Amino acid sequence: GAGVSQSPRYKVTKRGQDVALRCDPISGHVSLYWYRQALGQGPEFLTYFNYEAQQDKSGLPNDRFSAERPEGSISTLTIQRTEQRDSAMYRCASSIGRLAGGRETQYFGPGTRLLVL
Amino acid sequence: QQPVQSPQAVILREGEDAVINCSSSKALYSVHWYRQKHGEAPVFLMILLKGGEQKGHEKISASFNEKKQQSSLYLTASQLSYSGTYFCGTNFGNEKLTFGTGTRLTIIP
């Protein structure tokens, strides 16, 4: 079956512009996670949804970052007034159920490489 | 709270064995292991749960020492396809994973 998909795969933008990154989780997966991954580093948690409810946004760096999942499926991560330090790989992951206690497997998408000039 | 992995990098000849370690400063509920090849998404390998339960690939083995807050991944008779960066993701009973610093594994023929 289809895995997690993300679009666009690459995004180049100018400083100050807004960008929207899309994640389409595996069909039927209840939980959706956003991560940011720097080169050579492990994924860094940003935020998490259970169905359409944003359960934890403690990893969002500042209020320029926001995310939504209005119908409990596709999610969008929006970065407003982008800065050069926002350049990174943004990855989405989904799991069939809630992670609680770590019982569920997270499946990662291919990521969106964001470059802010 | 980021777990520390060791070694940072290792080079093996095909057929050799390796152990990758993941240590946490905080009590763990579970440890998730992933392998990531260059330019690709992390791929799930195994989950080790508090209490001894494991879920994952049959050909990969790992251990979870709850008292020491450590996990180890054992790669035996390594193949070229094992090359990549290995990450442990730790869970503290909440809804998220905190990933480690990574271990880069290179297998040479």
mmCIF file of C-alpha atoms in Angstrom:
data_model
loop_
_atom_site.group_PDB
_atom_site.id
_atom_site.type_symbol
_atom_site.label_atom_id
_atom_site.label_comp_id
_atom_site.label_asym_id
_atom_site.label_seq_id
_atom_site.Cartn_x
_atom_site.Cartn_y
_atom_site.Cartn_z
ATOM 1 C CA GLY A 1 0.000 0.000 0.000
ATOM 2 C CA ALA A 2 0.963 3.644 -0.275
ATOM 3 C CA GLY A 3 3.244 5.053 2.357
ATOM 4 C CA VAL A 4 3.400 8.541 3.833
ATOM 5 C CA SER A 5 3.690 11.171 1.133
ATOM 6 C CA GLN A 6 4.855 14.755 1.394
ATOM 7 C CA SER A 7 4.797 17.698 -0.969
ATOM 8 C CA PRO A 8 6.592 19.542 -2.242
ATOM 9 C CA ARG A 9 9.750 17.464 -2.038
ATOM 10 C CA TYR A 10 11.881 20.576 -2.433
ATOM 11 C CA LYS A 11 11.019 24.158 -1.673
ATOM 12 C CA VAL A 12 13.231 27.169 -2.236
ATOM 13 C CA THR A 13 11.883 30.448 -0.906
ATOM 14 C CA LYS A 14 13.090 33.904 -0.091
ATOM 15 C CA ARG A 15 13.444 35.142 3.441
ATOM 16 C CA GLY A 16 10.199 36.645 4.672
ATOM 17 C CA GLN A 17 7.909 34.510 2.531
ATOM 18 C CA ASP A 18 5.371 32.057 3.971
ATOM 19 C CA VAL A 19 5.553 28.365 3.084
ATOM 20 C CA ALA A 20 3.089 25.502 3.501
ATOM 21 C CA LEU A 21 4.293 21.911 3.654
ATOM 22 C CA ARG A 22 1.848 19.100 3.140
ATOM 23 C CA CYS A 23 1.726 15.602 4.598
ATOM 24 C CA ASP A 24 -0.564 12.787 3.494
ATOM 25 C CA PRO A 25 -0.375 9.953 6.064
ATOM 26 C CA ILE A 26 -0.945 6.259 5.475
ATOM 27 C CA SER A 27 -4.662 5.652 5.044
ATOM 28 C CA GLY A 28 -6.340 4.889 8.358
ATOM 29 C CA HIS A 29 -3.500 6.156 10.503
ATOM 30 C CA VAL A 30 -4.848 8.089 13.426
ATOM 31 C CA SER A 31 -1.700 9.796 14.634
ATOM 32 C CA LEU A 32 0.483 12.183 12.676
ATOM 33 C CA TYR A 33 3.791 13.730 13.692
ATOM 34 C CA TRP A 34 5.948 16.505 12.291
ATOM 35 C CA TYR A 35 9.715 16.476 12.714
ATOM 36 C CA ARG A 36 12.598 18.631 11.573
ATOM 37 C CA GLN A 37 15.857 16.913 10.678
ATOM 38 C CA ALA A 38 19.177 18.659 10.288
ATOM 39 C CA LEU A 39 21.861 17.022 8.163
ATOM 40 C CA GLY A 40 23.495 14.148 10.042
ATOM 41 C CA GLN A 41 21.146 14.486 13.011
ATOM 42 C CA GLY A 42 18.132 12.536 14.180
ATOM 43 C CA PRO A 43 14.606 13.819 13.652
ATOM 44 C CA GLU A 44 13.569 16.527 16.123
ATOM 45 C CA PHE A 45 9.925 16.503 17.273
ATOM 46 C CA LEU A 46 7.812 19.510 16.341
ATOM 47 C CA THR A 47 4.165 18.638 16.876
ATOM 48 C CA TYR A 48 1.678 15.779 16.983
ATOM 49 C CA PHE A 49 -1.963 15.162 16.079
ATOM 50 C CA ASN A 50 -4.389 12.517 17.167
ATOM 51 C CA TYR A 51 -7.151 12.595 14.553
ATOM 52 C CA GLU A 52 -7.723 16.320 13.984
ATOM 53 C CA ALA A 53 -6.686 17.391 17.479
ATOM 54 C CA GLN A 54 -3.247 18.867 17.949
ATOM 55 C CA GLN A 55 -2.147 17.144 21.147
ATOM 56 C CA ASP A 56 1.353 18.496 21.590
ATOM 57 C CA LYS A 57 3.052 21.446 19.942
ATOM 58 C CA SER A 58 5.873 21.797 22.411
ATOM 59 C CA GLY A 59 8.516 21.305 19.730
ATOM 60 C CA LEU A 60 7.451 24.167 17.481
ATOM 61 C CA PRO A 61 10.381 26.631 17.625
ATOM 62 C CA ASN A 62 8.304 29.829 17.792
ATOM 63 C CA ASP A 63 4.952 31.286 16.831
ATOM 64 C CA ARG A 64 5.903 31.530 13.151
ATOM 65 C CA PHE A 65 5.357 27.789 12.982
ATOM 66 C CA SER A 66 1.870 26.315 12.989
ATOM 67 C CA ALA A 67 0.223 23.097 11.907
ATOM 68 C CA GLU A 68 -3.257 21.845 11.247
ATOM 69 C CA ARG A 69 -5.057 18.645 10.365
ATOM 70 C CA PRO A 70 -8.650 19.798 9.912
ATOM 71 C CA GLU A 71 -10.241 16.538 8.781
ATOM 72 C CA GLY A 72 -7.999 14.134 10.609
ATOM 73 C CA SER A 73 -6.105 13.071 7.511
ATOM 74 C CA ILE A 74 -3.890 15.462 5.517
ATOM 75 C CA SER A 75 -1.825 17.881 7.569
ATOM 76 C CA THR A 76 -0.168 21.169 6.708
ATOM 77 C CA LEU A 77 2.829 22.692 8.462
ATOM 78 C CA THR A 78 3.028 26.425 7.832
ATOM 79 C CA ILE A 79 6.035 28.622 8.417
ATOM 80 C CA GLN A 80 5.374 32.334 8.275
ATOM 81 C CA ARG A 81 7.994 34.986 7.503
ATOM 82 C CA THR A 82 10.644 32.389 6.835
ATOM 83 C CA GLU A 83 14.198 32.924 8.027
ATOM 84 C CA GLN A 84 17.428 31.319 6.832
ATOM 85 C CA ARG A 85 17.665 29.308 10.054
ATOM 86 C CA ASP A 86 14.414 27.547 9.060
ATOM 87 C CA SER A 87 16.273 25.724 6.273
ATOM 88 C CA ALA A 88 16.090 22.003 7.007
ATOM 89 C CA MET A 89 14.415 18.733 6.045
ATOM 90 C CA TYR A 90 10.873 18.613 7.386
ATOM 91 C CA ARG A 91 9.535 15.106 7.840
ATOM 92 C CA CYS A 92 6.118 13.777 8.606
ATOM 93 C CA ALA A 93 5.374 10.419 10.195
ATOM 94 C CA SER A 94 2.175 8.557 10.928
ATOM 95 C CA SER A 95 1.147 5.667 13.141
ATOM 96 C CA ILE A 96 -1.977 3.554 13.202
ATOM 97 C CA GLY A 97 -2.677 4.419 16.810
ATOM 98 C CA ARG A 98 -1.499 6.640 19.587
ATOM 99 C CA LEU A 99 2.120 6.243 20.559
ATOM 100 C CA ALA A 100 1.380 6.245 24.307
ATOM 101 C CA GLY A 101 4.130 4.300 25.972
ATOM 102 C CA GLY A 102 5.698 3.648 22.613
ATOM 103 C CA ARG A 103 3.771 0.635 21.386
ATOM 104 C CA GLU A 104 3.067 1.875 17.881
ATOM 105 C CA THR A 105 5.417 2.117 14.933
ATOM 106 C CA GLN A 106 5.913 5.471 13.263
ATOM 107 C CA TYR A 107 6.328 5.418 9.493
ATOM 108 C CA PHE A 108 8.225 8.326 8.012
ATOM 109 C CA GLY A 109 7.605 10.185 4.791
ATOM 110 C CA PRO A 110 10.275 11.246 2.272
ATOM 111 C CA GLY A 111 10.401 14.787 3.657
ATOM 112 C CA THR A 112 10.369 18.289 2.234
ATOM 113 C CA ARG A 113 13.774 19.930 1.850
ATOM 114 C CA LEU A 114 13.285 23.637 2.599
ATOM 115 C CA LEU A 115 15.894 26.181 1.606
ATOM 116 C CA VAL A 116 15.407 29.791 2.646
ATOM 117 C CA LEU A 117 17.582 32.246 0.743
ATOM 118 C CA GLN B 1 16.941 14.510 27.298
ATOM 119 C CA GLN B 2 18.375 13.486 23.930
ATOM 120 C CA PRO B 3 19.717 9.937 24.180
ATOM 121 C CA VAL B 4 23.394 9.427 23.474
ATOM 122 C CA GLN B 5 24.453 6.812 20.960
ATOM 123 C CA SER B 6 27.794 5.090 20.721
ATOM 124 C CA PRO B 7 29.868 4.660 18.742
ATOM 125 C CA GLN B 8 29.337 7.730 16.564
ATOM 126 C CA ALA B 9 30.628 5.846 13.553
ATOM 127 C CA VAL B 10 31.878 2.377 12.749
ATOM 128 C CA ILE B 11 33.378 0.732 9.700
ATOM 129 C CA LEU B 12 33.005 -3.015 9.236
ATOM 130 C CA ARG B 13 33.975 -5.559 6.658
ATOM 131 C CA GLU B 14 31.133 -7.609 5.263
ATOM 132 C CA GLY B 15 30.371 -10.481 7.618
ATOM 133 C CA GLU B 16 31.588 -8.765 10.783
ATOM 134 C CA ASP B 17 29.421 -7.966 13.784
ATOM 135 C CA ALA B 18 28.588 -4.641 15.412
ATOM 136 C CA VAL B 19 26.821 -3.354 18.497
ATOM 137 C CA ILE B 20 25.211 0.077 18.651
ATOM 138 C CA ASN B 21 24.297 1.510 22.023
ATOM 139 C CA CYS B 22 21.705 4.051 23.112
ATOM 140 C CA SER B 23 21.735 5.583 26.596
ATOM 141 C CA SER B 24 19.139 7.782 28.228
ATOM 142 C CA SER B 25 19.392 10.007 31.294
ATOM 143 C CA LYS B 26 15.700 9.487 31.977
ATOM 144 C CA ALA B 27 13.606 6.365 32.652
ATOM 145 C CA LEU B 28 12.413 4.777 29.424
ATOM 146 C CA TYR B 29 9.105 3.233 28.441
ATOM 147 C CA SER B 30 10.321 2.056 25.071
ATOM 148 C CA VAL B 31 13.109 2.345 22.535
ATOM 149 C CA HIS B 32 12.543 2.475 18.773
ATOM 150 C CA TRP B 33 15.360 1.733 16.333
ATOM 151 C CA TYR B 34 15.513 3.119 12.792
ATOM 152 C CA ARG B 35 17.987 2.914 9.926
ATOM 153 C CA GLN B 36 18.343 5.784 7.508
ATOM 154 C CA LYS B 37 20.199 5.616 4.222
ATOM 155 C CA HIS B 38 21.570 8.761 2.646
ATOM 156 C CA GLY B 39 18.797 10.865 1.106
ATOM 157 C CA GLU B 40 16.041 8.543 2.306
ATOM 158 C CA ALA B 41 13.490 8.445 5.107
ATOM 159 C CA PRO B 42 14.232 6.609 8.364
ATOM 160 C CA VAL B 43 13.015 3.012 8.167
ATOM 161 C CA PHE B 44 11.619 1.229 11.218
ATOM 162 C CA LEU B 45 13.636 -1.712 12.555
ATOM 163 C CA MET B 46 12.421 -2.588 16.026
ATOM 164 C CA ILE B 47 10.553 -1.498 19.149
ATOM 165 C CA LEU B 48 11.640 -2.644 22.597
ATOM 166 C CA LEU B 49 9.084 -2.115 25.331
ATOM 167 C CA LYS B 50 9.332 -1.882 29.079
ATOM 168 C CA GLY B 51 8.667 -5.342 30.433
ATOM 169 C CA GLY B 52 10.502 -7.183 27.707
ATOM 170 C CA GLU B 53 8.140 -7.173 24.729
ATOM 171 C CA GLN B 54 9.704 -6.607 21.314
ATOM 172 C CA LYS B 55 8.280 -5.888 17.893
ATOM 173 C CA GLY B 56 10.276 -5.791 14.708
ATOM 174 C CA HIS B 57 12.297 -7.533 12.063
ATOM 175 C CA GLU B 58 13.198 -11.140 12.761
ATOM 176 C CA LYS B 59 16.753 -10.778 11.509
ATOM 177 C CA ILE B 60 17.621 -7.955 13.880
ATOM 178 C CA SER B 61 18.190 -8.395 17.579
ATOM 179 C CA ALA B 62 18.329 -5.858 20.349
ATOM 180 C CA SER B 63 18.242 -5.590 24.094
ATOM 181 C CA PHE B 64 16.664 -3.147 26.530
ATOM 182 C CA ASN B 65 18.078 -2.727 30.032
ATOM 183 C CA GLU B 66 15.431 -0.772 31.926
ATOM 184 C CA LYS B 67 17.571 -0.317 35.053
ATOM 185 C CA LYS B 68 20.490 1.123 33.121
ATOM 186 C CA GLN B 69 18.166 3.039 30.778
ATOM 187 C CA GLN B 70 20.042 1.623 27.824
ATOM 188 C CA SER B 71 19.350 -0.276 24.649
ATOM 189 C CA SER B 72 21.712 -2.049 22.293
ATOM 190 C CA LEU B 73 21.214 -3.075 18.678
ATOM 191 C CA TYR B 74 23.116 -6.158 17.503
ATOM 192 C CA LEU B 75 24.040 -6.487 13.845
ATOM 193 C CA THR B 76 25.530 -9.881 13.081
ATOM 194 C CA ALA B 77 27.127 -11.143 9.890
ATOM 195 C CA SER B 78 26.746 -7.679 8.420
ATOM 196 C CA GLN B 79 25.766 -7.214 4.795
ATOM 197 C CA LEU B 80 26.396 -4.292 2.474
ATOM 198 C CA SER B 81 22.720 -3.384 2.784
ATOM 199 C CA TYR B 82 23.196 -2.692 6.521
ATOM 200 C CA SER B 83 25.093 0.505 5.752
ATOM 201 C CA GLY B 84 23.415 3.696 6.903
ATOM 202 C CA THR B 85 22.861 5.808 9.975
ATOM 203 C CA TYR B 86 21.112 4.172 12.887
ATOM 204 C CA PHE B 87 18.955 6.193 15.249
ATOM 205 C CA CYS B 88 17.332 5.199 18.497
ATOM 206 C CA GLY B 89 14.122 6.962 19.446
ATOM 207 C CA THR B 90 13.260 6.998 23.115
ATOM 208 C CA ASN B 91 9.799 7.237 24.643
ATOM 209 C CA PHE B 92 9.154 8.352 28.204
ATOM 210 C CA GLY B 93 5.517 7.294 28.417
ATOM 211 C CA ASN B 94 4.180 10.250 26.496
ATOM 212 C CA GLU B 95 3.175 10.618 22.876
ATOM 213 C CA LYS B 96 6.482 11.402 21.215
ATOM 214 C CA LEU B 97 9.903 10.028 20.368
ATOM 215 C CA THR B 98 13.175 11.757 21.168
ATOM 216 C CA PHE B 99 15.852 10.636 18.741
ATOM 217 C CA GLY B 100 19.483 10.024 19.521
ATOM 218 C CA THR B 101 22.631 11.433 18.034
ATOM 219 C CA GLY B 102 22.971 8.671 15.436
ATOM 220 C CA THR B 103 25.553 6.026 14.574
ATOM 221 C CA ARG B 104 26.931 5.926 11.050
ATOM 222 C CA LEU B 105 27.658 2.380 9.909
ATOM 223 C CA THR B 106 29.745 1.695 6.828
ATOM 224 C CA ILE B 107 30.110 -1.852 5.495
ATOM 225 C CA ILE B 108 32.927 -2.489 3.063
ATOM 226 C CA PRO B 109 33.232 -5.570 0.826
#
